[in-house]
Amino acid sequence: MKHFLHKGLLIVIAFTFSFIWFVSPDEPKAEMNQFKFEELTIVLMPEYNLHPDEDVTDPNLLIGFHGKIMNQSKDEIKSVTVPVPAKEKNFVVSLAAVQTSDTEETVKEIKYKLNEDEESITLQFPEAVQPGATLKFMLEYFYTPIKVTNEQKEFSYSYSAIADADLMNLMLFEPLGTESLTATPASQKQATDTMGVKMHLYEYKNVKTGDEKQYSFSYVKVDNVTTVEKVEQITSEHSELTEALNEEQNQAKSEATAKGVFNSELMVGIALILIIAILFVVMFMKKRKQRNMKVNNPSIADKKELRKLLAEGKIDEKEYMEKLSKAK
């Protein structure tokens, strides 16, 4: 789940905001501009996910360098070298990949070589980038630069542009559960996703090689629980709550249905009893009335009965007259 959330979110970031690219220092400085970044995104994610090394419990920083490079030279490009804080405490690469399709958001992990002395990493492309062609790649790594003083946590980040960039984005994902965060410089845009994760965005156009970008962040967070862990907890609780509610609703529905069936059956039974009772009473009262009429005034009772038989068509007018004369 953690691996899925980590890879899933970063791939979305990678293809939504595009990527950041760096030229190999092995090439002469005159060749530094053999490619440019059409788009470049640096993603800062403090306390986003657990460090790949289970023994590391200090708050970590996950950084993603995502970019789209265009080869402006006449030569093909087979690799690029990216500066990384390889000597920093608990540094580890978590992902090196390229986009494998222009139409599908698919990525393929690639080989790389880490040079700790030079604090750089060389990414080896599975296919060379031809002159005039573009390529998207991503590099992501963890380390633990976050300083902690009681509940106050802080870290800084700086970027010196290694190549020109038409568009550069820097994004900071606040740790979920942060009580307050101070960013220097202040972010240009903020947004919050459905899980409550707040994002800060810095946007630049026409960045030139050598341009310096420096940032510092300070925030209050009472625990070391990562964003991914909190999201999993929320998702799990939501799932459990949903299941419990569904179960209660289903049980209530079943009980209501059973109760409804019972009530309807009971009501039908009562209705039948009442109908039978009413019919019995009506019939009883009718017969009783007829008996009384016959006893008290037989002729009148007989005449009424004859009129009834005539009205019901059980006797014709001739029979009626015959019987009526006898009743007199």
Coordinates of C-alpha atoms in Angstrom, one line a residue:
M1 CA 0.0 0.0 0.0
K2 CA 2.8 2.4 0.9
H3 CA 4.7 1.5 -2.2
F4 CA 1.6 2.0 -4.3
L5 CA 0.7 5.3 -2.8
H6 CA 4.3 6.5 -3.2
K7 CA 4.7 5.5 -6.8
G8 CA 1.2 6.5 -7.7
L9 CA 1.4 10.0 -6.4
L10 CA 4.8 10.7 -7.8
I11 CA 3.9 9.4 -11.3
V12 CA 0.8 11.7 -11.2
I13 CA 3.1 14.6 -10.2
A14 CA 5.6 13.7 -12.8
F15 CA 3.1 13.8 -15.7
T16 CA 1.0 16.7 -14.4
F17 CA 3.8 19.1 -13.8
S18 CA 6.5 17.4 -15.9
F19 CA 10.2 17.1 -14.9
I20 CA 13.6 18.4 -14.2
W21 CA 16.8 17.5 -16.1
F22 CA 20.5 17.9 -15.5
V23 CA 23.5 17.8 -17.9
S24 CA 26.4 15.5 -17.2
P25 CA 29.5 17.3 -15.8
D26 CA 31.6 14.9 -17.7
E27 CA 30.9 17.0 -20.8
P28 CA 32.7 20.3 -21.5
K29 CA 31.0 23.4 -20.1
A30 CA 30.6 24.6 -23.7
E31 CA 28.2 21.7 -24.1
M32 CA 26.2 22.5 -21.0
N33 CA 23.4 23.9 -23.1
Q34 CA 23.3 21.0 -25.5
F35 CA 19.8 20.5 -24.0
K36 CA 17.3 22.5 -22.1
F37 CA 14.4 21.8 -19.9
E38 CA 11.1 22.4 -21.6
E39 CA 9.5 21.8 -18.2
L40 CA 11.1 21.1 -14.9
T41 CA 9.5 20.2 -11.5
I42 CA 11.2 19.8 -8.2
V43 CA 9.0 18.1 -5.5
L44 CA 9.8 18.5 -1.8
M45 CA 8.0 16.0 0.5
P46 CA 9.0 16.2 4.1
E47 CA 7.7 13.2 6.2
Y48 CA 5.8 11.9 3.2
N49 CA 6.7 8.2 3.4
L50 CA 8.7 5.8 5.5
H51 CA 12.4 5.7 4.7
P52 CA 13.3 2.6 2.6
D53 CA 15.7 1.6 5.4
E54 CA 13.4 0.4 8.2
D55 CA 16.1 1.3 10.9
V56 CA 15.8 5.0 10.0
T57 CA 13.2 6.6 12.2
D58 CA 14.3 10.3 12.0
P59 CA 11.9 12.6 10.0
N60 CA 13.0 12.3 6.3
L61 CA 12.7 14.4 3.2
L62 CA 11.8 12.8 -0.1
I63 CA 12.8 14.9 -3.1
G64 CA 11.7 14.3 -6.7
F65 CA 13.5 15.8 -9.7
H66 CA 11.2 15.5 -12.7
G67 CA 11.8 17.0 -16.1
K68 CA 11.4 17.0 -19.8
I69 CA 14.6 17.5 -21.7
M70 CA 15.1 18.6 -25.3
N71 CA 18.3 17.8 -27.1
Q72 CA 19.4 21.0 -28.8
S73 CA 22.8 19.6 -30.0
K74 CA 23.8 17.6 -33.0
D75 CA 24.8 14.6 -30.9
E76 CA 22.7 12.0 -29.2
I77 CA 22.4 12.0 -25.4
K78 CA 22.8 8.7 -23.7
S79 CA 22.9 9.8 -20.0
V80 CA 22.7 12.8 -17.7
T81 CA 24.4 13.4 -14.4
V82 CA 22.4 14.9 -11.6
P83 CA 23.9 16.4 -8.4
V84 CA 22.5 14.8 -5.3
P85 CA 23.3 15.1 -1.5
A86 CA 25.0 11.7 -1.5
K87 CA 27.0 12.5 1.6
E88 CA 24.0 13.5 3.7
K89 CA 22.8 11.3 6.4
N90 CA 20.6 8.3 5.3
F91 CA 20.8 9.2 1.6
V92 CA 19.2 6.6 -0.6
V93 CA 17.8 6.6 -4.2
S94 CA 14.3 5.3 -4.3
L95 CA 13.5 5.7 -8.0
A96 CA 15.2 6.4 -11.3
A97 CA 13.0 6.1 -14.4
V98 CA 12.0 7.4 -17.8
Q99 CA 8.7 7.8 -19.5
T100 CA 8.2 5.1 -22.1
S101 CA 5.3 6.4 -24.1
D102 CA 4.2 9.8 -25.4
T103 CA 0.6 8.9 -25.2
E104 CA 0.5 6.7 -22.0
E105 CA 1.7 7.7 -18.6
T106 CA 4.0 4.7 -18.2
V107 CA 7.4 4.7 -16.7
K108 CA 10.4 2.3 -16.8
E109 CA 13.0 2.1 -14.2
I110 CA 16.5 2.6 -15.5
K111 CA 20.1 1.9 -14.4
Y112 CA 22.2 4.6 -12.6
K113 CA 25.6 5.0 -11.1
L114 CA 26.0 6.9 -7.8
N115 CA 29.2 8.8 -7.3
E116 CA 29.4 9.6 -3.6
D117 CA 32.7 11.6 -3.8
E118 CA 31.3 14.0 -6.4
E119 CA 27.8 13.8 -4.9
S120 CA 26.1 13.1 -8.2
I121 CA 24.2 10.3 -9.9
T122 CA 24.4 9.4 -13.6
L123 CA 21.2 8.2 -15.1
Q124 CA 21.6 5.8 -18.1
F125 CA 18.9 6.1 -20.7
P126 CA 17.7 2.8 -22.3
E127 CA 17.7 4.7 -25.7
A128 CA 19.7 7.7 -26.7
V129 CA 17.9 11.0 -27.1
Q130 CA 18.4 12.0 -30.7
P131 CA 19.0 15.7 -31.8
G132 CA 15.7 17.6 -31.6
A133 CA 14.0 14.9 -29.6
T134 CA 12.7 15.1 -26.1
L135 CA 12.7 12.7 -23.1
K136 CA 11.0 12.7 -19.7
F137 CA 12.7 11.2 -16.7
M138 CA 12.5 11.3 -12.9
L139 CA 14.8 10.8 -10.0
E140 CA 13.7 10.5 -6.4
Y141 CA 15.6 10.0 -3.2
F142 CA 15.4 10.2 0.6
Y143 CA 17.6 11.7 3.2
T144 CA 17.2 13.2 6.7
P145 CA 18.1 16.9 6.8
I146 CA 15.1 17.9 9.0
K147 CA 16.1 19.5 12.3
V148 CA 13.8 18.9 15.2
T149 CA 13.4 21.1 18.3
N150 CA 10.6 19.8 20.4
E151 CA 7.6 20.0 18.0
Q152 CA 9.3 22.5 15.7
K153 CA 10.8 21.1 12.5
E154 CA 12.7 22.8 9.8
F155 CA 14.8 22.3 6.7
S156 CA 16.2 24.2 3.7
Y157 CA 16.6 23.5 0.1
S158 CA 18.6 25.2 -2.7
Y159 CA 18.8 24.7 -6.4
S160 CA 21.4 26.1 -8.8
A161 CA 20.1 25.8 -12.4
I162 CA 22.3 23.4 -14.4
A163 CA 20.4 24.1 -17.6
D164 CA 18.0 26.6 -19.0
A165 CA 14.3 25.9 -18.4
D166 CA 11.3 27.3 -20.2
L167 CA 9.2 26.5 -17.2
M168 CA 10.2 25.5 -13.7
N169 CA 7.9 24.4 -10.8
L170 CA 8.9 23.8 -7.2
M171 CA 6.3 22.1 -5.1
L172 CA 6.2 21.5 -1.4
F173 CA 3.8 18.9 0.1
E174 CA 3.1 19.8 3.7
P175 CA 3.2 16.7 6.0
L176 CA -0.4 15.7 6.8
G177 CA -1.1 16.7 10.4
T178 CA 1.1 19.9 10.3
E179 CA -0.3 22.6 12.6
S180 CA 1.4 25.5 11.0
L181 CA 4.0 26.1 8.3
T182 CA 6.2 29.0 7.4
A183 CA 7.8 29.2 3.9
T184 CA 10.5 31.5 2.9
P185 CA 10.0 32.9 0.3
A186 CA 6.2 32.6 0.6
S187 CA 4.6 30.3 -2.0
Q188 CA 2.8 31.8 -4.9
K189 CA -0.1 29.4 -4.9
Q190 CA -1.6 26.9 -2.4
A191 CA -4.1 24.1 -2.7
T192 CA -5.4 21.3 -0.6
D193 CA -6.3 17.8 -1.9
T194 CA -9.2 15.6 -0.8
M195 CA -7.1 13.9 1.9
G196 CA -6.2 17.3 3.5
V197 CA -2.6 17.5 2.2
K198 CA -1.7 21.1 1.5
M199 CA 0.5 22.0 -1.4
H200 CA 2.6 25.1 -2.0
L201 CA 3.7 26.0 -5.5
Y202 CA 6.5 28.2 -6.9
E203 CA 6.4 28.9 -10.6
Y204 CA 9.2 30.4 -12.8
K205 CA 9.6 31.0 -16.5
N206 CA 12.8 31.3 -18.6
V207 CA 15.1 30.1 -15.9
K208 CA 18.8 30.5 -17.0
T209 CA 21.7 28.3 -16.3
G210 CA 23.3 29.3 -12.9
D211 CA 20.1 30.9 -11.5
E212 CA 19.9 30.3 -7.7
K213 CA 16.7 29.3 -5.9
Q214 CA 16.8 29.0 -2.1
Y215 CA 14.0 28.0 0.2
S216 CA 13.5 27.4 3.9
F217 CA 10.6 25.8 5.6
S218 CA 9.6 25.6 9.3
Y219 CA 6.5 23.8 10.6
V220 CA 5.0 22.4 13.8
K221 CA 4.1 18.7 13.9
V222 CA 3.6 16.7 17.1
D223 CA 4.5 13.3 15.8
N224 CA 6.6 11.5 13.2
V225 CA 3.8 9.7 11.5
T226 CA 4.2 10.1 7.7
T227 CA 1.6 11.4 5.3
V228 CA 1.3 7.9 3.7
E229 CA 0.7 6.3 7.1
K230 CA -1.9 8.9 8.0
V231 CA -3.6 8.5 4.6
E232 CA -3.6 4.7 5.1
Q233 CA -5.1 5.1 8.5
I234 CA -7.8 7.5 7.3
T235 CA -8.6 5.1 4.4
S236 CA -8.7 2.1 6.7
E237 CA -10.9 3.9 9.2
H238 CA -13.2 5.1 6.4
S239 CA -13.3 1.6 5.0
E240 CA -14.1 0.1 8.4
L241 CA -16.7 2.8 9.1
T242 CA -18.2 2.3 5.6
E243 CA -18.4 -1.4 6.2
A244 CA -19.8 -1.0 9.6
L245 CA -22.4 1.5 8.4
N246 CA -23.3 -0.8 5.4
E247 CA -23.6 -3.7 7.8
E248 CA -25.8 -1.7 10.1
Q249 CA -27.9 -0.4 7.2
N250 CA -28.3 -3.9 5.8
Q251 CA -29.2 -5.3 9.2
A252 CA -31.6 -2.5 9.8
K253 CA -33.1 -3.0 6.3
S254 CA -33.4 -6.7 7.0
E255 CA -35.1 -6.1 10.3
A256 CA -37.3 -3.4 8.8
T257 CA -38.2 -5.7 5.9
A258 CA -38.9 -8.6 8.3
K259 CA -40.8 -6.3 10.5
G260 CA -42.6 -4.9 7.5
V261 CA -43.5 -8.4 6.4
F262 CA -44.7 -9.3 9.9
N263 CA -46.6 -6.1 10.2
S264 CA -48.2 -6.5 6.8
E265 CA -49.1 -10.1 7.6
L266 CA -50.4 -9.1 11.0
M267 CA -52.5 -6.3 9.5
V268 CA -53.9 -8.6 6.8
G269 CA -54.8 -11.1 9.5
I270 CA -56.4 -8.5 11.7
A271 CA -58.2 -7.1 8.6
L272 CA -59.5 -10.6 7.8
I273 CA -60.6 -11.1 11.3
L274 CA -62.4 -7.8 11.4
I275 CA -64.1 -8.5 8.0
I276 CA -65.2 -11.9 9.2
A277 CA -66.4 -10.4 12.5
I278 CA -68.3 -7.6 10.7
L279 CA -69.9 -10.0 8.3
F280 CA -70.8 -12.3 11.1
V281 CA -72.4 -9.4 13.0
V282 CA -74.2 -8.1 9.9
M283 CA -75.4 -11.6 9.1
F284 CA -76.4 -12.2 12.7
M285 CA -78.2 -8.9 12.9
K286 CA -79.9 -9.4 9.6
K287 CA -81.1 -12.9 10.4
R288 CA -82.3 -11.7 13.8
K289 CA -84.2 -8.9 12.3
Q290 CA -85.8 -11.2 9.7
R291 CA -86.8 -13.6 12.4
N292 CA -88.3 -10.8 14.5
M293 CA -90.2 -9.5 11.5
K294 CA -91.6 -12.9 10.7
V295 CA -92.7 -13.4 14.2
N296 CA -94.2 -10.0 14.7
N297 CA -95.6 -9.5 11.2
P298 CA -95.1 -12.5 8.9
S299 CA -97.0 -11.1 6.0
I300 CA -94.9 -7.9 5.8
A301 CA -91.7 -10.0 6.1
D302 CA -92.8 -12.2 3.3
K303 CA -93.7 -9.3 1.1
K304 CA -90.3 -7.7 1.6
E305 CA -88.6 -11.0 0.9
L306 CA -90.6 -11.4 -2.3
R307 CA -89.7 -7.9 -3.5
K308 CA -86.1 -8.7 -2.8
L309 CA -86.3 -11.9 -4.8
L310 CA -87.9 -10.0 -7.7
A311 CA -85.3 -7.3 -7.6
E312 CA -82.5 -9.9 -7.6
G313 CA -84.1 -11.6 -10.6
K314 CA -84.6 -14.8 -8.8
I315 CA -88.3 -14.8 -9.6
D316 CA -90.2 -13.2 -12.4
E317 CA -93.1 -10.8 -12.0
K318 CA -95.7 -13.7 -12.5
E319 CA -94.2 -15.7 -9.7
Y320 CA -94.0 -12.6 -7.6
M321 CA -97.7 -11.9 -8.0
E322 CA -98.6 -15.5 -7.2
K323 CA -96.5 -15.6 -4.1
L324 CA -97.6 -12.1 -3.0
S325 CA -101.3 -13.2 -3.2
K326 CA -100.5 -16.1 -1.0
A327 CA -98.7 -13.9 1.5
K328 CA -101.8 -11.8 2.0

